[in-house]
Amino acid sequence: MNFKHCLLVSSFLAAPLLGLAAAQTAGSQIPPTNVNVAGPTPNQPTAQNTGTASPLPYNTPSRLPSAGTDDLQKSVAALQNTLTELQSLQLQTKQAHWNVSGTLWYTLHGLLQEHYQGVSADADMVAERMLAVGASSDGRAITIVAASRLPEIPGGFLDDAQVLQFFTYQYETVGQRIHQRINDVEKVDPSTANLLQGVETNIEKYQWQMRAFLQNTPRDPNTGFDLNNGKPVPLRGK
C-alpha cells in the first residue's frame, strides 16, 4: 500500500471520530433534561406544590362536585337513576327484539337491536361518569327491578302495534325524567348535565322512531289501524 492510499484510509477512519467529537461538544452545551421530572408550570397548581400524587396539573376549567356535599349527592342520584332506567330499557328492547310479531316484525326486529346497542352505550357512559365523580355504580339485577319504576314489558310474543305503543310511552317517560335531572344538576355539575343531555337526545330520537309508525301527518292520515285489526292505535298527543 503506497503513501497516498494510507492517507485515504486514515481520512475514512478519522471522519466518524471527528463527527462524534463535534456532537459531544454540541451536546455539552444543552442542559440535561429528564422526561420523568415535571417541568415548571408558572402560576398553575401542580403535584409539587399541592401535595397530590398526580404529576399533572389540575383540570381547572372543569371542577367535579365536592365529596360530602349536596352537589355530589345530586349528581350521583341523577346518574344512578338514569343508569337504572337505561338498564331496564336494555332488557326490554332485547325482549321485544326477540319476540315481536306481526307485519312489521322484521323492521322492528332490526330497529330494536339498534336501540338496544345505543341504550347500552349510553348506560356505559353514565356508569363511567359516576366513577369520575367518585361514586360506584349499581348495575345489579335486583336494583334494576326495585328502582327503575318503569312499567314491565309483557312476556310472550308481542304484537307489532303493542311494541310501538309500549316503547313510545316508555321512551317518553324516561326522556322526561332525564330532562328533570338535567335541570337539577346543570349548575352544580355542568359536565354531568351535558352528558345527560346527550342521553336525552338519543332517547328522544328512539321515541320519535317508534311514534313515526303511528303518527299521522298532513300527507298521511295514519292511525295504525292496519297493524291493529282495523282499530286505531291510541297515542297521547295524536
C-alpha atoms as one frame of an Amber mdcrd trajectory, in Angstrom:
protein
   0.000   0.000   0.000   1.514   3.338  -1.023   1.505   6.566   0.962  -1.489
   8.012  -0.946  -3.634   5.021  -0.077  -2.634   5.267   3.596  -3.806   8.904
   3.720  -7.141   7.959   2.151  -7.799   5.146   4.678  -6.842   7.444   7.584
  -9.331  10.055   6.378 -12.160   7.498   6.297 -11.352   6.324   9.828 -10.990
   9.825  11.270 -14.272  11.208   9.865 -16.667   9.349  12.251 -14.444  10.181
  15.229 -14.462  13.871  14.339 -18.259  13.791  13.920 -18.669  12.138  17.317
 -16.404  14.688  18.959 -18.370  17.515  17.360 -21.667  16.031  18.532 -20.336
  15.636  22.065 -19.155  19.227  22.056 -22.568  20.447  20.839 -24.359  18.209
  23.325 -22.380  19.591  26.221 -23.956  22.987  25.525 -27.525  21.635  26.036
 -28.704  21.464  29.643 -29.611  17.912  30.733 -33.328  17.029  30.884 -35.289
  14.215  32.458 -38.641  13.393  30.858 -39.793  11.848  34.125 -39.426  15.101
  36.050 -42.256  17.617  35.738 -41.227  20.900  34.176 -42.075  24.270  35.682
 -45.665  25.440  35.279 -45.783  29.054  36.440 -48.959  30.182  38.200 -50.557
  26.750  37.906 -51.077  24.264  40.764 -49.077  21.059  40.358 -48.360  17.929
  42.328 -45.179  19.537  43.642 -46.924  22.456  45.319 -50.252  20.881  46.260
 -49.115  17.619  47.808 -51.199  15.439  45.488 -49.998  12.168  43.999 -50.606
  13.069  40.361 -47.769  14.720  38.386 -50.340  16.503  36.224 -51.809  19.952
  36.875 -55.385  20.210  37.961 -58.010  20.468  35.244 -59.064  23.915  36.390
 -61.598  24.659  33.584 -63.839  21.851  34.916 -64.380  21.045  38.589 -66.018
  17.901  39.898 -68.609  18.282  42.664 -67.002  18.124  46.104 -67.274  14.943
  48.125 -69.650  15.002  51.068 -71.798  17.814  49.659 -75.345  18.123  48.369
 -73.861  18.892  44.942 -72.240  15.475  44.722 -75.361  13.761  46.027 -77.433
  15.419  43.302 -75.033  14.258  40.597 -74.827  10.703  41.900 -78.615  10.435
  42.215 -79.168  11.794  38.694 -76.609   9.405  37.214 -77.640   6.303  39.164
 -81.356   6.756  38.451 -80.627   7.277  34.766 -78.360   4.228  34.709 -81.074
   2.043  36.258 -83.666   3.180  33.723 -81.288   2.659  30.810 -80.528  -0.849
  32.005 -84.255  -1.549  32.234 -84.611  -0.333  28.643 -81.730  -2.601  27.631
 -83.614  -5.635  28.900 -86.936  -4.542  27.427 -85.624  -3.663  23.962 -83.881
  -7.028  23.763 -87.008  -8.862  24.968 -89.079  -7.134  22.282 -86.338  -7.710
  19.680 -86.671 -11.453  20.256 -90.465 -11.678  20.487 -92.018  -9.034  18.207
 -94.522 -10.418  15.694 -96.847  -9.074  13.032 -96.496  -7.226   9.744 -93.583
  -5.098  10.991 -91.732  -7.860  12.810 -88.626  -7.703  10.620 -88.410  -3.893
  10.645 -88.894  -3.702  14.410 -86.539  -6.651  14.988 -83.711  -4.626  13.439
 -84.744  -1.264  14.935 -84.951  -2.662  18.462 -81.459  -4.110  18.109 -80.189
  -0.632  17.187 -81.970   0.827  20.207 -80.508  -1.864  22.458 -76.983  -1.059
  21.300 -77.489   2.693  21.659 -79.016   2.437  25.122 -76.206   0.087  26.195
 -73.557   2.578  25.072 -75.300   5.392  26.957 -75.567   3.244  30.096 -71.823
   2.609  29.947 -71.045   6.335  29.684 -73.334   7.143  32.608 -71.707   4.461
  34.785 -68.228   5.716  33.943 -69.258   9.282  34.767 -70.265   8.046  38.218
 -66.730   6.730  38.671 -65.347  10.084  37.548 -67.279  11.963  40.240 -66.100
   9.445  42.837 -69.038   7.063  43.272 -69.545   3.409  42.402 -72.366   2.462
  40.068 -75.001  -0.139  40.902 -75.966  -2.253  37.909 -77.265  -5.296  39.759
 -80.438  -7.004  38.599 -82.073  -6.529  41.995 -81.506  -2.774  41.726 -82.978
  -2.598  38.225 -86.121  -4.422  39.335 -86.564  -2.436  42.540 -85.616   1.063
  41.415 -86.358   1.623  37.725 -90.030   2.487  38.375 -90.873   1.717  34.743
 -93.764  -0.475  33.559 -92.623  -4.004  32.780 -92.894  -5.328  29.250 -95.354
  -8.249  28.828 -93.987 -11.747  28.359 -94.527 -13.980  25.351 -94.989 -12.920
  21.737 -95.558  -9.186  21.255 -97.752  -7.721  18.530 -96.025  -5.022  16.473
 -98.644  -2.394  17.350 -98.236  -3.287  21.024 -94.455  -2.857  20.790 -94.786
   0.537  19.100 -97.197   1.853  21.702 -95.215   0.439  24.644 -91.882   1.973
  23.653 -93.411   5.281  22.556 -94.661   5.735  26.128 -91.578   4.198  27.744
 -89.130   6.474  25.948 -91.364   9.461  26.645 -91.288   8.707  30.373 -87.526
   8.193  30.554 -86.865  11.307  28.480 -88.978  13.452  30.794 -87.188  12.114
  33.870 -83.745  12.748  32.388 -84.783  16.278  31.432 -85.704  16.986  35.053
 -82.356  15.639  36.257 -80.521  17.914  33.848 -82.264  20.867  35.473 -81.285
  19.539  38.909 -77.529  19.341  38.225 -76.720  21.795  35.441 -75.440  24.475
  37.856 -73.580  22.248  40.307 -72.179  19.739  37.783 -72.361  21.034  34.184
 -70.321  18.128  32.810 -72.847  15.597  34.106 -75.688  17.754  32.798 -74.038
  17.826  29.378 -73.681  14.035  29.340 -77.330  13.599  30.308 -78.360  15.980
  27.533 -76.728  13.638  25.038 -78.599  10.690  26.528 -81.867  12.633  26.418
 -81.289  13.445  22.750 -80.873   9.752  21.938 -83.984   8.764  23.902 -85.996
  11.431  22.076 -84.787  10.023  18.750 -85.814   6.494  19.730 -89.219   7.761
  20.849 -89.735   9.531  17.534 -88.710   6.418  15.592 -91.416   4.409  17.369
 -94.055   7.160  17.209 -93.484   7.758  13.498 -95.049   4.380  12.636 -98.367
   5.505  14.132 -98.424   9.294  13.970-100.429  10.970  11.227 -99.102  13.804
   9.099-100.760  16.343   6.755 -99.988  13.914   3.911-100.945  10.689   5.666
-103.949  10.271   7.993-102.218   7.329   9.661-103.766   5.798  12.797-102.008
   2.441  12.868-105.318   0.666  12.135-103.632  -1.594   9.580-101.475  -3.019
  12.393-104.271  -3.315  14.944-107.100  -5.322  13.342-108.707  -2.240  11.809
-108.660  -0.214  15.049-106.555   2.921  15.641-103.582   2.559  17.973-104.098
   5.245  20.657-101.207   7.647  21.316-101.120  10.663  23.574-100.907  13.872
  21.607-102.300  12.476  18.339
